[in-house]
Short mmCIF file of C-alpha atoms in Angstrom, two decimals:
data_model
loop_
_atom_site.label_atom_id
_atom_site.label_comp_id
_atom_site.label_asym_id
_atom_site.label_seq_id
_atom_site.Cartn_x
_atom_site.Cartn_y
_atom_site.Cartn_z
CA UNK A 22 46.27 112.30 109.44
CA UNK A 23 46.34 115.13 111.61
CA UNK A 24 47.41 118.65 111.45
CA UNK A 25 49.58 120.57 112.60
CA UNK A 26 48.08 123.59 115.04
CA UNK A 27 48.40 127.06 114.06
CA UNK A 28 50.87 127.43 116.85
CA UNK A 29 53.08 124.44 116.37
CA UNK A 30 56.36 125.36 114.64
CA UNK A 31 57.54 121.38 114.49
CA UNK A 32 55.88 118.88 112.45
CA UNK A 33 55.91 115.23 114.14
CA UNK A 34 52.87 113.90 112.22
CA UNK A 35 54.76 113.26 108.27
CA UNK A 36 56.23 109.77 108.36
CA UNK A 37 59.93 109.93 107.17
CA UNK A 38 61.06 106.19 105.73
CA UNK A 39 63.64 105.02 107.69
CA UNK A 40 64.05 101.47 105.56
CA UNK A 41 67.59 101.31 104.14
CA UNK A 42 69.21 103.19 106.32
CA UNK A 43 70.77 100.87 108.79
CA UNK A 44 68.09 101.18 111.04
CA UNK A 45 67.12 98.78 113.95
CA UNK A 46 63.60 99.33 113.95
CA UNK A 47 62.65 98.79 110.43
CA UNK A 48 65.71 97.05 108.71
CA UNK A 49 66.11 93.82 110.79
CA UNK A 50 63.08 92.39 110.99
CA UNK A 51 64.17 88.93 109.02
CA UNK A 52 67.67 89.35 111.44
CA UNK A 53 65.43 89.23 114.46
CA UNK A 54 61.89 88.39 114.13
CA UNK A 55 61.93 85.89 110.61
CA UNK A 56 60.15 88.22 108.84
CA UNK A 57 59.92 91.81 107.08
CA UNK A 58 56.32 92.58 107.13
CA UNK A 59 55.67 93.45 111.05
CA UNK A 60 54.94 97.42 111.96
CA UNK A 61 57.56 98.01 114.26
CA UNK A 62 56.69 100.03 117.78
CA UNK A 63 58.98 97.85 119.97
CA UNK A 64 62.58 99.26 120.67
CA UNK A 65 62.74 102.56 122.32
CA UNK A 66 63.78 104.73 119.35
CA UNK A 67 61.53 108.06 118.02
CA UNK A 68 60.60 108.51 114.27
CA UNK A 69 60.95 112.14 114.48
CA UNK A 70 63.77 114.08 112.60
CA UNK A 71 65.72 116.49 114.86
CA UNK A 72 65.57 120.50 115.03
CA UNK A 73 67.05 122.15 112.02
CA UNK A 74 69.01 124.14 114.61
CA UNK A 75 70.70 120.95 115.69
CA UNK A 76 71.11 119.59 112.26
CA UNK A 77 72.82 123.09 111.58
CA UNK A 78 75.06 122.56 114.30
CA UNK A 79 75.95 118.81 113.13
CA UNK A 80 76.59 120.22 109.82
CA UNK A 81 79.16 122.86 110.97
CA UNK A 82 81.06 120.60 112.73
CA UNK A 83 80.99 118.04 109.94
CA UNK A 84 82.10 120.62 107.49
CA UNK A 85 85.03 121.01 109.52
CA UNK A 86 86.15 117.90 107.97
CA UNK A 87 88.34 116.37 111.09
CA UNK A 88 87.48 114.31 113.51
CA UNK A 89 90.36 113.00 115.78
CA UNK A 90 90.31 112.50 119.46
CA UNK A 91 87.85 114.63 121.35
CA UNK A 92 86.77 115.39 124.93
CA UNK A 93 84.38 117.41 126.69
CA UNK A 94 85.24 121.18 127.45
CA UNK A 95 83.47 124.65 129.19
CA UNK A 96 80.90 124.03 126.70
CA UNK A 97 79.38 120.86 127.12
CA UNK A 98 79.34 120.88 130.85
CA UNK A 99 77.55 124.40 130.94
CA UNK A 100 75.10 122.73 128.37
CA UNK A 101 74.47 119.89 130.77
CA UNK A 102 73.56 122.11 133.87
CA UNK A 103 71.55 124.71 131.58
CA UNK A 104 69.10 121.75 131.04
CA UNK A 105 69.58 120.15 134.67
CA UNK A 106 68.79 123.56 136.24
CA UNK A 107 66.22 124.62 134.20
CA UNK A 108 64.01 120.94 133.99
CA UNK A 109 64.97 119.91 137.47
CA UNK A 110 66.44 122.48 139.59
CA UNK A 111 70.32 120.95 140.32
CA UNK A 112 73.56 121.06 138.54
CA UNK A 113 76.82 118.82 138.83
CA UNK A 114 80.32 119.49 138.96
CA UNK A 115 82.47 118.92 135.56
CA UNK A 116 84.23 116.11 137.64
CA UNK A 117 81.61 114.48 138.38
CA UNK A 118 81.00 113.61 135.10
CA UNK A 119 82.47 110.22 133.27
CA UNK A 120 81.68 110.05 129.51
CA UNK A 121 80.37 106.82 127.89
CA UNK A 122 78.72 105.61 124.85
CA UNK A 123 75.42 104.67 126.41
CA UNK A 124 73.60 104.16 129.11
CA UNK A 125 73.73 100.56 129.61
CA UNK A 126 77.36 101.01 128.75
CA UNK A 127 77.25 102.63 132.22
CA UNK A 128 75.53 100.16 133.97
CA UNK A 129 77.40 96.99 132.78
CA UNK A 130 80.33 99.51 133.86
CA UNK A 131 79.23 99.95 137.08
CA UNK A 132 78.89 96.30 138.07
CA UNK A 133 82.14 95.45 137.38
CA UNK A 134 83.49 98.21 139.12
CA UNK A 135 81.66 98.21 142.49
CA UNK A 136 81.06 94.07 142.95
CA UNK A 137 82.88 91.05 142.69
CA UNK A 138 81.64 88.32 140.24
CA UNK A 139 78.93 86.28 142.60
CA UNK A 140 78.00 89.42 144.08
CA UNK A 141 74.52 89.83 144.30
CA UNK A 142 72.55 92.88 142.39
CA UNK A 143 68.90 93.96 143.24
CA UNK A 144 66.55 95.34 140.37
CA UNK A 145 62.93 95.16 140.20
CA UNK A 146 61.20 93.57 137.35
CA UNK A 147 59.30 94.13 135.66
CA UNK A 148 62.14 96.49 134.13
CA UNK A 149 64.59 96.76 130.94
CA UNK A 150 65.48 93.87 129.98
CA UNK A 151 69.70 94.90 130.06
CA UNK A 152 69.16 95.53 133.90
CA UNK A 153 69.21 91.40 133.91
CA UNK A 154 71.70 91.04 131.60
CA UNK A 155 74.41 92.81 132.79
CA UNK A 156 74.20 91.19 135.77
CA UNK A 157 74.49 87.64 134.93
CA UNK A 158 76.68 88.29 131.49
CA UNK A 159 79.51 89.72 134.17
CA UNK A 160 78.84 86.76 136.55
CA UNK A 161 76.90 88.15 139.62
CA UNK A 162 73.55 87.08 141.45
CA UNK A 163 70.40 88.65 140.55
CA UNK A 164 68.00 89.64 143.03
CA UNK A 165 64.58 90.53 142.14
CA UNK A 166 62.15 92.19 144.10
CA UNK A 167 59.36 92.64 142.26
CA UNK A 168 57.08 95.65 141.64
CA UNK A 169 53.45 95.28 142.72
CA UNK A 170 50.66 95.68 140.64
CA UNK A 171 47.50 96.96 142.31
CA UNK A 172 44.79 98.79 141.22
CA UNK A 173 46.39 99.59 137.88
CA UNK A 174 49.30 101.46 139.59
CA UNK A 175 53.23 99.67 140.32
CA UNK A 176 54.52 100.17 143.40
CA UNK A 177 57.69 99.41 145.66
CA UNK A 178 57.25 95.91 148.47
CA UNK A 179 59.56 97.67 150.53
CA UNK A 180 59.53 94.99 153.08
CA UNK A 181 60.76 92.31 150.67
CA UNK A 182 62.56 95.08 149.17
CA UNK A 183 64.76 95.39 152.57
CA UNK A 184 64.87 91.61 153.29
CA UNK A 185 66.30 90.73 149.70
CA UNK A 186 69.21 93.23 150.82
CA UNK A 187 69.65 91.62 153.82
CA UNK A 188 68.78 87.76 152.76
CA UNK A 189 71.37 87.84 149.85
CA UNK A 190 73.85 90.62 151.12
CA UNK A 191 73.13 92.66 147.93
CA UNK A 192 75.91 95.01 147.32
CA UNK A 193 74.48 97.36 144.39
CA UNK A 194 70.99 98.34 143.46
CA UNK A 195 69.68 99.36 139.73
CA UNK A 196 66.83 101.80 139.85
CA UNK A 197 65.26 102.63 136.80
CA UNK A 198 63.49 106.53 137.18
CA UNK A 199 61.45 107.09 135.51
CA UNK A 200 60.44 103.17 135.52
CA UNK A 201 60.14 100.71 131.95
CA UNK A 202 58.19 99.64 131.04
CA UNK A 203 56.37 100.59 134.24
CA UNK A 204 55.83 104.39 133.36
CA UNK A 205 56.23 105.30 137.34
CA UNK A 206 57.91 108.25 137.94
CA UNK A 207 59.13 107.72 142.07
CA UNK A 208 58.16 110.08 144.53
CA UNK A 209 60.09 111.79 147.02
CA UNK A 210 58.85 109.35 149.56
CA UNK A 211 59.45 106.35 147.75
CA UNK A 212 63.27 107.71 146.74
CA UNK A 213 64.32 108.43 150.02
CA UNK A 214 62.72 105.24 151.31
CA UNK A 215 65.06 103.46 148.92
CA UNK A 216 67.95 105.98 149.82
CA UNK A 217 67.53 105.04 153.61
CA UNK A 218 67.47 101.23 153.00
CA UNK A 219 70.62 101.25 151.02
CA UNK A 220 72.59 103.19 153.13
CA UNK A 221 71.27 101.10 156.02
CA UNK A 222 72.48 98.19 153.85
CA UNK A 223 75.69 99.93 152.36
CA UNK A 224 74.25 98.95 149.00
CA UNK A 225 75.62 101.39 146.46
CA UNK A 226 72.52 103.07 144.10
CA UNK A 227 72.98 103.00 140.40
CA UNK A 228 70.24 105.22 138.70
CA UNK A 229 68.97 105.24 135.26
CA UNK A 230 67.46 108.60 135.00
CA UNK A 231 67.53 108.27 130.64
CA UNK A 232 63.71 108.49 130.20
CA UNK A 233 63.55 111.54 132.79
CA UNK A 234 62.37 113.97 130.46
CA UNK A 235 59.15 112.41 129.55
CA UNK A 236 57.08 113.13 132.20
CA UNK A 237 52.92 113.27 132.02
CA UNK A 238 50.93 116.47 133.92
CA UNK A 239 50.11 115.33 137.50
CA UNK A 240 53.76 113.90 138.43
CA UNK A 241 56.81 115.11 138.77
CA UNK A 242 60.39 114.11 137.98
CA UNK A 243 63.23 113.87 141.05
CA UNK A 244 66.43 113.18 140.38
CA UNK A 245 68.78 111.27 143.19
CA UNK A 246 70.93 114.12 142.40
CA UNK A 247 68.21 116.09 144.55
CA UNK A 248 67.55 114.41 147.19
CA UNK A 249 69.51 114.42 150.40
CA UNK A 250 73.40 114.94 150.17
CA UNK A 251 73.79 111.46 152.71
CA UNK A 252 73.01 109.74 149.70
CA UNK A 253 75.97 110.86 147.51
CA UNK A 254 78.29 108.66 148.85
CA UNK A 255 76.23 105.67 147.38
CA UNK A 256 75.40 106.97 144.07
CA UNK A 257 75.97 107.09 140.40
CA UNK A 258 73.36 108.81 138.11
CA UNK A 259 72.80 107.76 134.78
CA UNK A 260 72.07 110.25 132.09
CA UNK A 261 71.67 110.95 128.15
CA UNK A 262 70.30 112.84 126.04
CA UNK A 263 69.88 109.66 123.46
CA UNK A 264 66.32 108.74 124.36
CA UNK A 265 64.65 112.61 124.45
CA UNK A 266 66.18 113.58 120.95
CA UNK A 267 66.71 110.00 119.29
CA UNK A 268 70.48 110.58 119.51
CA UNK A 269 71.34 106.57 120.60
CA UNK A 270 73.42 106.51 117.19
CA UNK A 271 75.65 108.96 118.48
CA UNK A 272 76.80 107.27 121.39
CA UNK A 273 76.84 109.84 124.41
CA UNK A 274 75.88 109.70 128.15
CA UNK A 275 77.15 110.74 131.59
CA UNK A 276 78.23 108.79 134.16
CA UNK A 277 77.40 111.19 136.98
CA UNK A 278 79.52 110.13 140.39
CA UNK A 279 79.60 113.09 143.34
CA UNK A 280 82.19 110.47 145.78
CA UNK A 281 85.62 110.89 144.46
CA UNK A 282 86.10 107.20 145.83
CA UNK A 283 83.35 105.76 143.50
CA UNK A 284 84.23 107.51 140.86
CA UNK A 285 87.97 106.11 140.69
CA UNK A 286 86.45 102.93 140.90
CA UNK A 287 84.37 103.95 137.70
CA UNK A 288 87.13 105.36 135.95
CA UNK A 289 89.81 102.60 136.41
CA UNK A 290 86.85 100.06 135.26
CA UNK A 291 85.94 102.44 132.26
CA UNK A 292 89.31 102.69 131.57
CA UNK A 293 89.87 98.46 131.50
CA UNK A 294 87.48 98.51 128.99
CA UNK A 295 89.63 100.63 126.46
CA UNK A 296 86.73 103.56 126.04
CA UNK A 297 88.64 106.93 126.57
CA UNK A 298 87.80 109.54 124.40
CA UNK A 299 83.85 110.16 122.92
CA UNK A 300 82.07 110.39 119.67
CA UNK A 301 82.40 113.44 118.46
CA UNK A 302 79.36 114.54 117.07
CA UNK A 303 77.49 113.11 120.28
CA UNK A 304 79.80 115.61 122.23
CA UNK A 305 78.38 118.54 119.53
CA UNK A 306 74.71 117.03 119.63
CA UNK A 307 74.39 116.67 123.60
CA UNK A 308 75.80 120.63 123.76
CA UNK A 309 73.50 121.44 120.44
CA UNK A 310 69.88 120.12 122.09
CA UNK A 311 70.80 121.18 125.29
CA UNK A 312 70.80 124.66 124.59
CA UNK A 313 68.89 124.78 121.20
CA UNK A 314 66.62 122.32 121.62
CA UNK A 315 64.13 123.22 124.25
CA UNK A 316 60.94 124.78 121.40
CA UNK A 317 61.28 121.16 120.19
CA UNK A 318 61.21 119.16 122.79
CA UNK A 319 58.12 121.10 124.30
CA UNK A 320 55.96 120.61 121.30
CA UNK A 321 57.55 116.56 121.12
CA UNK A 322 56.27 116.29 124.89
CA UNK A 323 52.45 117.72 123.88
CA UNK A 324 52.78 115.53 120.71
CA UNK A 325 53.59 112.16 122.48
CA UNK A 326 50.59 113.10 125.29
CA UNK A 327 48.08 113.62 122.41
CA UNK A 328 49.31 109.84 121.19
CA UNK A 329 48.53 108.73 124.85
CA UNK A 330 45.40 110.16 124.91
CA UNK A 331 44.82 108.51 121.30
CA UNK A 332 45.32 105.55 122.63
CA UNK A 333 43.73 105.58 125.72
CA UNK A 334 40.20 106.56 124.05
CA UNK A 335 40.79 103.77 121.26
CA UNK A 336 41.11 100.61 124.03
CA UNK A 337 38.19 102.37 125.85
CA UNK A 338 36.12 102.00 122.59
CA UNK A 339 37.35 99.21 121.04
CA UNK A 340 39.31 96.90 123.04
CA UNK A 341 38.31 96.96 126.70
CA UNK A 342 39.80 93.22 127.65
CA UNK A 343 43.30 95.02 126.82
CA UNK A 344 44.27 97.06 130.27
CA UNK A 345 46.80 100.44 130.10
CA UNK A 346 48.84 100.64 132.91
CA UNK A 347 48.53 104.37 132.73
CA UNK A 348 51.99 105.73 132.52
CA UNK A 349 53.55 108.61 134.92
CA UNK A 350 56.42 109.05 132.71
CA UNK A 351 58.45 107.69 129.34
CA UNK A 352 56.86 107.33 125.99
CA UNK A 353 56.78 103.43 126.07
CA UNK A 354 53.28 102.05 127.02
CA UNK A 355 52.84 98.69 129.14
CA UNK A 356 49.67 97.14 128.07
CA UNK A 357 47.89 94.08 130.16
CA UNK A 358 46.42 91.27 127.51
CA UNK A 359 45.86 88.60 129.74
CA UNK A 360 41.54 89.44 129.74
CA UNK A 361 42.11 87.93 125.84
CA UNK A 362 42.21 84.45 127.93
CA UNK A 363 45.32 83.45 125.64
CA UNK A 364 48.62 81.37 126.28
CA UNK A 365 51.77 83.09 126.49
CA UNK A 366 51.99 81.35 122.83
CA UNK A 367 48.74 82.38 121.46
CA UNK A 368 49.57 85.52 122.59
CA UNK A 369 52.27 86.29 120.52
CA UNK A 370 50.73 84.69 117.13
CA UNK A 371 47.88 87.28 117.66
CA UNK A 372 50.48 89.97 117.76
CA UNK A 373 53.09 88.58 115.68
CA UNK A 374 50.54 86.47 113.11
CA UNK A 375 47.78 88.42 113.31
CA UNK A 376 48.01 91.91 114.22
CA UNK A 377 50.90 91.39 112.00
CA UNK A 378 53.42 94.28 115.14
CA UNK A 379 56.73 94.26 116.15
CA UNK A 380 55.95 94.44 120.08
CA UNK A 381 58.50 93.92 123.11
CA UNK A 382 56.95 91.16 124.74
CA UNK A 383 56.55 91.06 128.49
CA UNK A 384 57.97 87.71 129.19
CA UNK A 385 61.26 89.71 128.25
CA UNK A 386 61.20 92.22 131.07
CA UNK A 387 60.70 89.42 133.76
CA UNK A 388 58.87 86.20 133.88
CA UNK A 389 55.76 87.15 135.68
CA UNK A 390 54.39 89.70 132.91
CA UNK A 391 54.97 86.98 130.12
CA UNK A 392 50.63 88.73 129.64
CA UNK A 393 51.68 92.20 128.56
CA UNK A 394 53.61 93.91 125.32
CA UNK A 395 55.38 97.23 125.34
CA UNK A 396 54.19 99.86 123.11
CA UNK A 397 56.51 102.48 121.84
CA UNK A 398 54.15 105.66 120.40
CA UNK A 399 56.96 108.01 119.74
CA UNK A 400 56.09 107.92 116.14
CA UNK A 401 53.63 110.04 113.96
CA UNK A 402 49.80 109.61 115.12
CA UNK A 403 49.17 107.99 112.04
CA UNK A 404 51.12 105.09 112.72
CA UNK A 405 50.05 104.67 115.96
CA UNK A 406 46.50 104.53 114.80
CA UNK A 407 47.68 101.81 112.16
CA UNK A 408 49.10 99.70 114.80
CA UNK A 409 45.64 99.81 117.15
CA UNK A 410 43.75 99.04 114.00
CA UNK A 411 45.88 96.07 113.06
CA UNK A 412 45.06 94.85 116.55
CA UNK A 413 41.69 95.73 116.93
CA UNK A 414 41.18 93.47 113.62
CA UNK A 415 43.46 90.34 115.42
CA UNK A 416 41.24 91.00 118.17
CA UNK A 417 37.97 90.83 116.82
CA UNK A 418 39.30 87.79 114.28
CA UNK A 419 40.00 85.88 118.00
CA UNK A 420 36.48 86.38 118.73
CA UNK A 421 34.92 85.40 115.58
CA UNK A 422 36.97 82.29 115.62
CA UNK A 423 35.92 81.64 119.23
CA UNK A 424 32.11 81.99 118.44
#
């Protein structure tokens, strides 16, 4: 196992047991997969304990020993634009902001509140899997345009990307940035390319920016929030702080509207779905990491790159049919299996069976990638090296049986 460096202060590398706690990763495997005896790297959800300044925090208001109604105040919006200002160079008005429980909270709210059931809905598989299903669950049309794949790198068709608009009269977009399981991280150009289109269109822009903060040296992050102002009058941001400090449980996010006409629309819809007032220790946990958290997350950002680069070396070395689709951004890695020759079956007995992992399969983020699996390495290097072992051995097991 490795060490920690002289300099680190945080340690990411001891494994904390997370069995018996209630835990989606590790305590419904017979619920969902049949079976208890799979590593699991598939949800997005870290293995790494949070700051003991934010625990201290937690603790203090926890002491307290009440916990009625509570809403955001001074405190939680100047936490929000110490972190947008400092990561990304923009800040947002407190009435911008809408509170919710999660993220795809947010988006399901946002279809119902800016189309009418049979509208159609653009996203771009392959993406996360919710993108899909709060579209058809609330009875709209999806539209795919689908990422292309060449040379190892995703990018935008932005001519089919324009004529699905136009063919099916798409009235909202979902853009995930950064992209999953994609790992792009969308340029300038390509942002204001989609800005232009929609606006051309009218097609309102719902962005997911929740994996933002994971971003790899070479690329850079842009928020719609930054781009030209034009845009605002189309646009709802996304946000949370659940996926860069493993907060999900705690049920905060931002629903981040600039156009006061929007963001009525938001709030009536948020408002027909009975959420008012938020979790209370999410409100103390989104303030505590925004402004006590930063030492952590630094040394969590080198940690997760050293797992890349872990990884990276071992499919070089010892699986070399298996392709990385090297990621610009998020800590979830798309992997292409289809030089292994197998059937979207075989595929997941060698994985399931064999390797004996707890994967998100492809076929689940659109039907064309039914070849690759979603790795989630935000979890000590240990276990990461575990999980590439257990495959390299299904792997090599395949080719024995094939000789």
């Amino acid at each position: 196992m490795a060490q920690k460096t002289e300099t680190a202060r945080y340690d990411f590398d001891t494994i904390i047991d997370r069995h018996h706690t209630d835990c989606l990763k590790y305590d419904f495997g017979m619920e969902r997969k049949g079976r208890t005896d799979l590593l699991p790297l598939w949800v997005a959800d870290m293995d790494f304990r949070l700051p003991e300044e934010v625990l201290l925090d937690l603790k203090a208001r926890i002491d307290h020993g009440i916990f009625g109604y509570t809403d955001p105040k001074e405190g939680y919006f100047e936490a929000l634009n110490h972190w947008f200002r400092k990561h990304y160079h923009y800040t947002v008005e407190p009435g911008w902001v809408t509170v919710g429980p999660g993220v795809v909270y947010g988006l399901a709210t946002c279809v119902r509140a800016f189309t009418k059931p049979g509208d159609a809905i653009l996203i771009q598989q392959p993406v996360y899997y919710p993108f899909g299903e709060v579209i058809q669950d609330n009875g709209r049309q999806l539209v795919n345009s689908q990422l292309r794949l060449q040379a190892g790198h995703y990018q935008i068709d932005f001519d089919d990307f324009e004529r699905k608009i136009e063919e099916y009269k798409v009235k909202l977009y979902l853009l995930c940035n950064p992209h999953n399981p994609a790992g792009r991280v969308w340029t300038r150009e390509e942002l204001t390319r989609i800005g232009d289109i929609c606006l051309k269109h009218d097609v309102l822009i719902v962005s997911d920016e929740i994996h933002c903060d994971f971003i790899y040296p070479g690329h850079e992050f842009h928020s719609f929030l930054t781009m030209d102002p034009k845009y605002r009058s189309h646009l709802c941001v996304l946000h949370s702080p659940s996926k860069t400090f493993n907060i999900a449980g705690l049920q905060v996010a931002n629903a981040i509207i600039p156009d006061e006409t929007l963001r009525a629309r938001y709030k009536k819809e948020n408002a027909a779905a009975g959420y008012s007032q938020a979790n209370v220790l999410g409100l103390t946990a989104l303030e505590s990491v925004y402004t006590r958290g930063e030492e952590w997350y630094q040394e969590l950002l080198s940690y997760i790159n050293g797992n890349l680069s872990f990884v990276r070396a071992y499919l070089t070395e010892y699986l070399p049919e298996l392709k990385l689709i090297e990621p610009e951004g998020t800590y979830l890695l798309w992997i292409d299996f289809s030089g292994l020759g197998l059937s979207e079956t075989e595929l997941q007995e060698l994985i399931t069976d064999k390797a004996k992992l707890w994967l998100d399969s492809g076929s689940i983020f659109g039907p064309q990638t039914a070849q690759f699996e979603r790795f989630n390495i935000a979890c000590p290097r240990s276990i990461v090296k575990q999980a590439f072992e257990q495959l390299r051995e299904a792997v090599s097991e395949l080719k024995r049986n094939r000789c």
